[in-house]
PDB file of C-alpha atoms in Angstrom:
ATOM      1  CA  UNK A 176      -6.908 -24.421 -36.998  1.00 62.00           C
ATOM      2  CA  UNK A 177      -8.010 -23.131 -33.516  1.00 70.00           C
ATOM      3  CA  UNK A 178      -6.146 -21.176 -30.804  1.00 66.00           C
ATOM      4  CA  UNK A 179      -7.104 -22.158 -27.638  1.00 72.00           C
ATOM      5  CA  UNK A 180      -5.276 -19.957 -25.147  1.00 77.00           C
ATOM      6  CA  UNK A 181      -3.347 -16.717 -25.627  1.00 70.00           C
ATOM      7  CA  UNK A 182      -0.092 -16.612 -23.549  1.00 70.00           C
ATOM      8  CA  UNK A 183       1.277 -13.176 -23.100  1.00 66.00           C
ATOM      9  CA  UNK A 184       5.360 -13.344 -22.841  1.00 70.00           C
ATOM     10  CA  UNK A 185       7.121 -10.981 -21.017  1.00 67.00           C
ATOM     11  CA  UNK A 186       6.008  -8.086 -18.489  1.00 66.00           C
ATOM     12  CA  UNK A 187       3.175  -7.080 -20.998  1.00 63.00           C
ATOM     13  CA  UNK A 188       1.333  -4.453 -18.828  1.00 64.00           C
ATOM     14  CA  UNK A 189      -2.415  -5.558 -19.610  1.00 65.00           C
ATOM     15  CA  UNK A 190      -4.242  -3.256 -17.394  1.00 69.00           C
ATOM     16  CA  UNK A 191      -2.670   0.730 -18.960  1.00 71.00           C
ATOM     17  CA  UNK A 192      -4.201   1.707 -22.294  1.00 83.00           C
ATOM     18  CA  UNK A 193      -2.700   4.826 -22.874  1.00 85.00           C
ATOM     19  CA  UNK A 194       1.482   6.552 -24.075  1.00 89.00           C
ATOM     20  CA  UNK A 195       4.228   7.016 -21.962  1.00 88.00           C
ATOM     21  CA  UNK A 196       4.562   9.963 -20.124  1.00 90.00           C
ATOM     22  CA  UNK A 197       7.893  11.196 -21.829  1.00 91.00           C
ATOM     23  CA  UNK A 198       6.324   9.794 -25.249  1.00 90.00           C
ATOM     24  CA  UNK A 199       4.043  12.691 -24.815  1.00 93.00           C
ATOM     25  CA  UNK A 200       5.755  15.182 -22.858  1.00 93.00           C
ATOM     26  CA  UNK A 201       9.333  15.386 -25.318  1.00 90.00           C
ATOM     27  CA  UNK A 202       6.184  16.669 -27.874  1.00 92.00           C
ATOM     28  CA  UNK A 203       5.489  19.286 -26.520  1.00 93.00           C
ATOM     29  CA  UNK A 204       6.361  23.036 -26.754  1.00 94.00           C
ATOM     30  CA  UNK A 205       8.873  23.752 -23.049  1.00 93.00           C
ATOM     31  CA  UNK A 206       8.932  19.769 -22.520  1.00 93.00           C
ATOM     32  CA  UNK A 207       4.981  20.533 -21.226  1.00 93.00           C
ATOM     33  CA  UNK A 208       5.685  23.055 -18.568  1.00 96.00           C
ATOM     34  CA  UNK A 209       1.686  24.104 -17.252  1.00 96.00           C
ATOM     35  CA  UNK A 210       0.272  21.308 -19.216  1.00 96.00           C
ATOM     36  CA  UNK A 211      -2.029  18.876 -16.779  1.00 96.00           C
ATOM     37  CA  UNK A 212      -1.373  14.647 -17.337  1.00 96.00           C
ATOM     38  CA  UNK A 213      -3.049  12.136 -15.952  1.00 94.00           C
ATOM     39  CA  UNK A 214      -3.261   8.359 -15.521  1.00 92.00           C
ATOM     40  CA  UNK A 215      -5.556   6.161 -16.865  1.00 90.00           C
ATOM     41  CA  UNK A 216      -5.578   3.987 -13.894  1.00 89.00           C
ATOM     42  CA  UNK A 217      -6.387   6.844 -11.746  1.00 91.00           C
ATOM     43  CA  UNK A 218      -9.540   7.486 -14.065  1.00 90.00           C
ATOM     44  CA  UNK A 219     -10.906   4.520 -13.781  1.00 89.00           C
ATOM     45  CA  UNK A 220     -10.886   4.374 -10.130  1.00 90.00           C
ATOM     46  CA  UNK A 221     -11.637   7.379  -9.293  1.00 90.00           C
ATOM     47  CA  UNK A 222     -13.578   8.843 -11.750  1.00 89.00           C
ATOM     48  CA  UNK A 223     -15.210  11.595  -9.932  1.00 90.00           C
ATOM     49  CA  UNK A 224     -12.649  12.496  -8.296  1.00 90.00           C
ATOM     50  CA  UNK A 225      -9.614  14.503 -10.283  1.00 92.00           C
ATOM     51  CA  UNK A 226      -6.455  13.158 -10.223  1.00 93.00           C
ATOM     52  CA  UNK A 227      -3.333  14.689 -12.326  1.00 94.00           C
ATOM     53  CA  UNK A 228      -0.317  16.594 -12.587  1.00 95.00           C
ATOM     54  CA  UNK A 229       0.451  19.896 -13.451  1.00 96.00           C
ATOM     55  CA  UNK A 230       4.048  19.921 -14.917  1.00 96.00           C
ATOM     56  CA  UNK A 231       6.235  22.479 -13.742  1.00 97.00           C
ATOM     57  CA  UNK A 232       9.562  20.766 -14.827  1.00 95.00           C
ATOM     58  CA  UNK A 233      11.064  18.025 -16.749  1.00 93.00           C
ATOM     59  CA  UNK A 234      14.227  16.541 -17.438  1.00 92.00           C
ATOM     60  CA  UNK A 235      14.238  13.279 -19.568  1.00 88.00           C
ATOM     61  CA  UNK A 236      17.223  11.314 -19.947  1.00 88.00           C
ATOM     62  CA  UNK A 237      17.404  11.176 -23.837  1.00 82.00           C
ATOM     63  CA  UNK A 238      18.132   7.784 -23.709  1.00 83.00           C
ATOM     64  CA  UNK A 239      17.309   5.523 -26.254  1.00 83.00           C
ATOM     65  CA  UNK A 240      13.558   4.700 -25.352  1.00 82.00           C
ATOM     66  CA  UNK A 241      12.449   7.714 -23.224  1.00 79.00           C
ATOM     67  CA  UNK A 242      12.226   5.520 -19.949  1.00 81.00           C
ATOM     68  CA  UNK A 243      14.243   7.568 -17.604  1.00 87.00           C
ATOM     69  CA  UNK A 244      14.045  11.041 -16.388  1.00 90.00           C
ATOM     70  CA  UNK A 245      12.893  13.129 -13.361  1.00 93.00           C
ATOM     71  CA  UNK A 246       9.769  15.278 -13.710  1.00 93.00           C
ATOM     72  CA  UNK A 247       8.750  18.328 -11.286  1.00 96.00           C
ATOM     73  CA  UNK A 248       4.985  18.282 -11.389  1.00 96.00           C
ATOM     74  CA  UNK A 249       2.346  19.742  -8.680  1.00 96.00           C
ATOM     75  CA  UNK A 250       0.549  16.969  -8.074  1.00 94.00           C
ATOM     76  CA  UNK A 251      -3.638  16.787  -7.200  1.00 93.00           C
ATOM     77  CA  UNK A 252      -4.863  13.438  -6.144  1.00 92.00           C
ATOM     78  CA  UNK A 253      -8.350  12.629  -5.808  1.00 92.00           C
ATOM     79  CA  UNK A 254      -9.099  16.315  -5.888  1.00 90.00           C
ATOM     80  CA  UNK A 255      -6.413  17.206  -2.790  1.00 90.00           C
ATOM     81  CA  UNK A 256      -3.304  19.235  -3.648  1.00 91.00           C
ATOM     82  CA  UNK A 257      -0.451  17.196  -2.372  1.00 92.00           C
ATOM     83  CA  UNK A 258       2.293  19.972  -3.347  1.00 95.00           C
ATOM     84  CA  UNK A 259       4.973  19.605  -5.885  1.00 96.00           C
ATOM     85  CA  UNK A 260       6.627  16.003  -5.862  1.00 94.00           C
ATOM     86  CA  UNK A 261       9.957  15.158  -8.084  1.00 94.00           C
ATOM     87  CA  UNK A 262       8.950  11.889  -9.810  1.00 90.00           C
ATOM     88  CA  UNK A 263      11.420   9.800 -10.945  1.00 88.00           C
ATOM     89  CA  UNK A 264      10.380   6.492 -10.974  1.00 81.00           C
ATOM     90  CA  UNK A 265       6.827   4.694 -12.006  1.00 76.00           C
ATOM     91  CA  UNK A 266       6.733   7.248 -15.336  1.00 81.00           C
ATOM     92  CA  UNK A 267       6.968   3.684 -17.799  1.00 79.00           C
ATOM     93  CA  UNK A 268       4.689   2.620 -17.770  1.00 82.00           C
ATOM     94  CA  UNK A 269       2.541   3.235 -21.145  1.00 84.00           C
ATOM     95  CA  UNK A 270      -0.886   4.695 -18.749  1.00 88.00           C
ATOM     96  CA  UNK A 271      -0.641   8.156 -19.404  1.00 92.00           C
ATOM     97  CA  UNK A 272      -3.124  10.929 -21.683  1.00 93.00           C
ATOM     98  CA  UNK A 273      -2.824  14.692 -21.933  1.00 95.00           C
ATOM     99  CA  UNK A 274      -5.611  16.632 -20.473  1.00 95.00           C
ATOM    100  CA  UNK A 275      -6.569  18.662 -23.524  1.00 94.00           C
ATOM    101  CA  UNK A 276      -6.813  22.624 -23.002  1.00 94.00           C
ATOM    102  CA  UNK A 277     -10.847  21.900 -23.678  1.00 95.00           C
ATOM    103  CA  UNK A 278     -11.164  19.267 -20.824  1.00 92.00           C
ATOM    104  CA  UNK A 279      -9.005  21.622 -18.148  1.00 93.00           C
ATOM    105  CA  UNK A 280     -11.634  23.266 -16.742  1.00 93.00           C
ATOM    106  CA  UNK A 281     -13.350  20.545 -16.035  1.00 89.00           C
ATOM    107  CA  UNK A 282     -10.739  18.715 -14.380  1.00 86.00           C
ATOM    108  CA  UNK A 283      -9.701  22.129 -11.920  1.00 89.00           C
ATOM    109  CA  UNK A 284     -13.072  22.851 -11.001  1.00 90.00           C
ATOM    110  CA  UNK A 285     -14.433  19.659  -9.993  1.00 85.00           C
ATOM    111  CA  UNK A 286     -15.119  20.434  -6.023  1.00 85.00           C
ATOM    112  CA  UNK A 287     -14.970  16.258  -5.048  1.00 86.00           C
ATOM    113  CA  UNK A 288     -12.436  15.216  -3.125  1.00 85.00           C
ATOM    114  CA  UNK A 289     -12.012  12.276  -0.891  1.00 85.00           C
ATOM    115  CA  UNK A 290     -12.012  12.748   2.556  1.00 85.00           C
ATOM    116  CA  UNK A 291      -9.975  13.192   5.006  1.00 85.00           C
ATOM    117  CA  UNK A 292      -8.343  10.033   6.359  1.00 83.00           C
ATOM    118  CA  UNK A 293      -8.647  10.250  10.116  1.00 88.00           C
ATOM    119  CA  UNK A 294      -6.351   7.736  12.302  1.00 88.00           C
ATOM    120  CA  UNK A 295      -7.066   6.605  15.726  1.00 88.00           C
ATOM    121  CA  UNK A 296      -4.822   8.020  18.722  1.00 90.00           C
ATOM    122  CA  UNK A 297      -4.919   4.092  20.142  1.00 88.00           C
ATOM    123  CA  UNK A 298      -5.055   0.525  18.947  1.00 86.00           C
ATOM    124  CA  UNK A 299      -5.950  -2.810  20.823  1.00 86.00           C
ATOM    125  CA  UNK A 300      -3.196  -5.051  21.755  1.00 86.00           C
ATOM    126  CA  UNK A 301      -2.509  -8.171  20.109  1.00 87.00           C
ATOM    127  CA  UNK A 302      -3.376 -10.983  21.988  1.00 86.00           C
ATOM    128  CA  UNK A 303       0.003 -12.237  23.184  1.00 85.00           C
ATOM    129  CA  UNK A 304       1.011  -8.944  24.220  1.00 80.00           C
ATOM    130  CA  UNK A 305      -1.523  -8.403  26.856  1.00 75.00           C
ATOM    131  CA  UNK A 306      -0.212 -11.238  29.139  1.00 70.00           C
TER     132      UNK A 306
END
């Protein structure tokens, strides 16, 4: 007997490999308050340049299958400090690791960040326009 295909049924999420974020953050001691998370996704793309968040406050909903919840977290993407965002929805997503206390320095002192995105003062107008 062979298998020729595999079909995947439902919204199986294919491309994260990692927990939910409130699978690992209602484990730890204060809900994770200073501990650093970060996406898989965000590793892969940009691997040399640190992305995560620091957790300042969280709030799950305690409902049955730790979907819901808002999160306080300063968050550093692609090694620029954003500033502290409430995140309430994209957390289910099963994409998320701990950054170990080991593998923190690492992540804070790594000095590459992208680069500033620089938008023009003028555009060209679109061909029907300039008549």
């Amino acid at each position: 007997m062979t298998v020729d295909k595999i079909r995947f049924i439902g919204n199986y999420d294919f491309n994260s490999n990692g927990k939910f974020l409130w699978e690992i953050i209602c484990q730890l001691r204060n809900m994770g308050t200073g501990r650093y998370v970060t996406k898989n996704e965000w590793l892969q793309k940009w691997p040399n340049q640190p992305s995560y968040l620091k957790i300042i406050k969280a709030r799950p909903a305690m409902d049955r299958w730790l979907h819901d919840g808002k999160l306080w977290a300063e968050w550093t993407f692609r090694g620029k400090n954003l500033g502290i965002y409430e995140f309430t929805h994209d957390l289910n997503r099963s994409d998320w690791r701990i950054i170990h206390k080991h593998e923190e320095p690492q992540f804070l002192n790594n000095k590459n960040s992208m680069k500033d995105v620089v938008f023009s003062d003028t555009f060209p107008l679109p061909p029907l326009q300039e008549l």
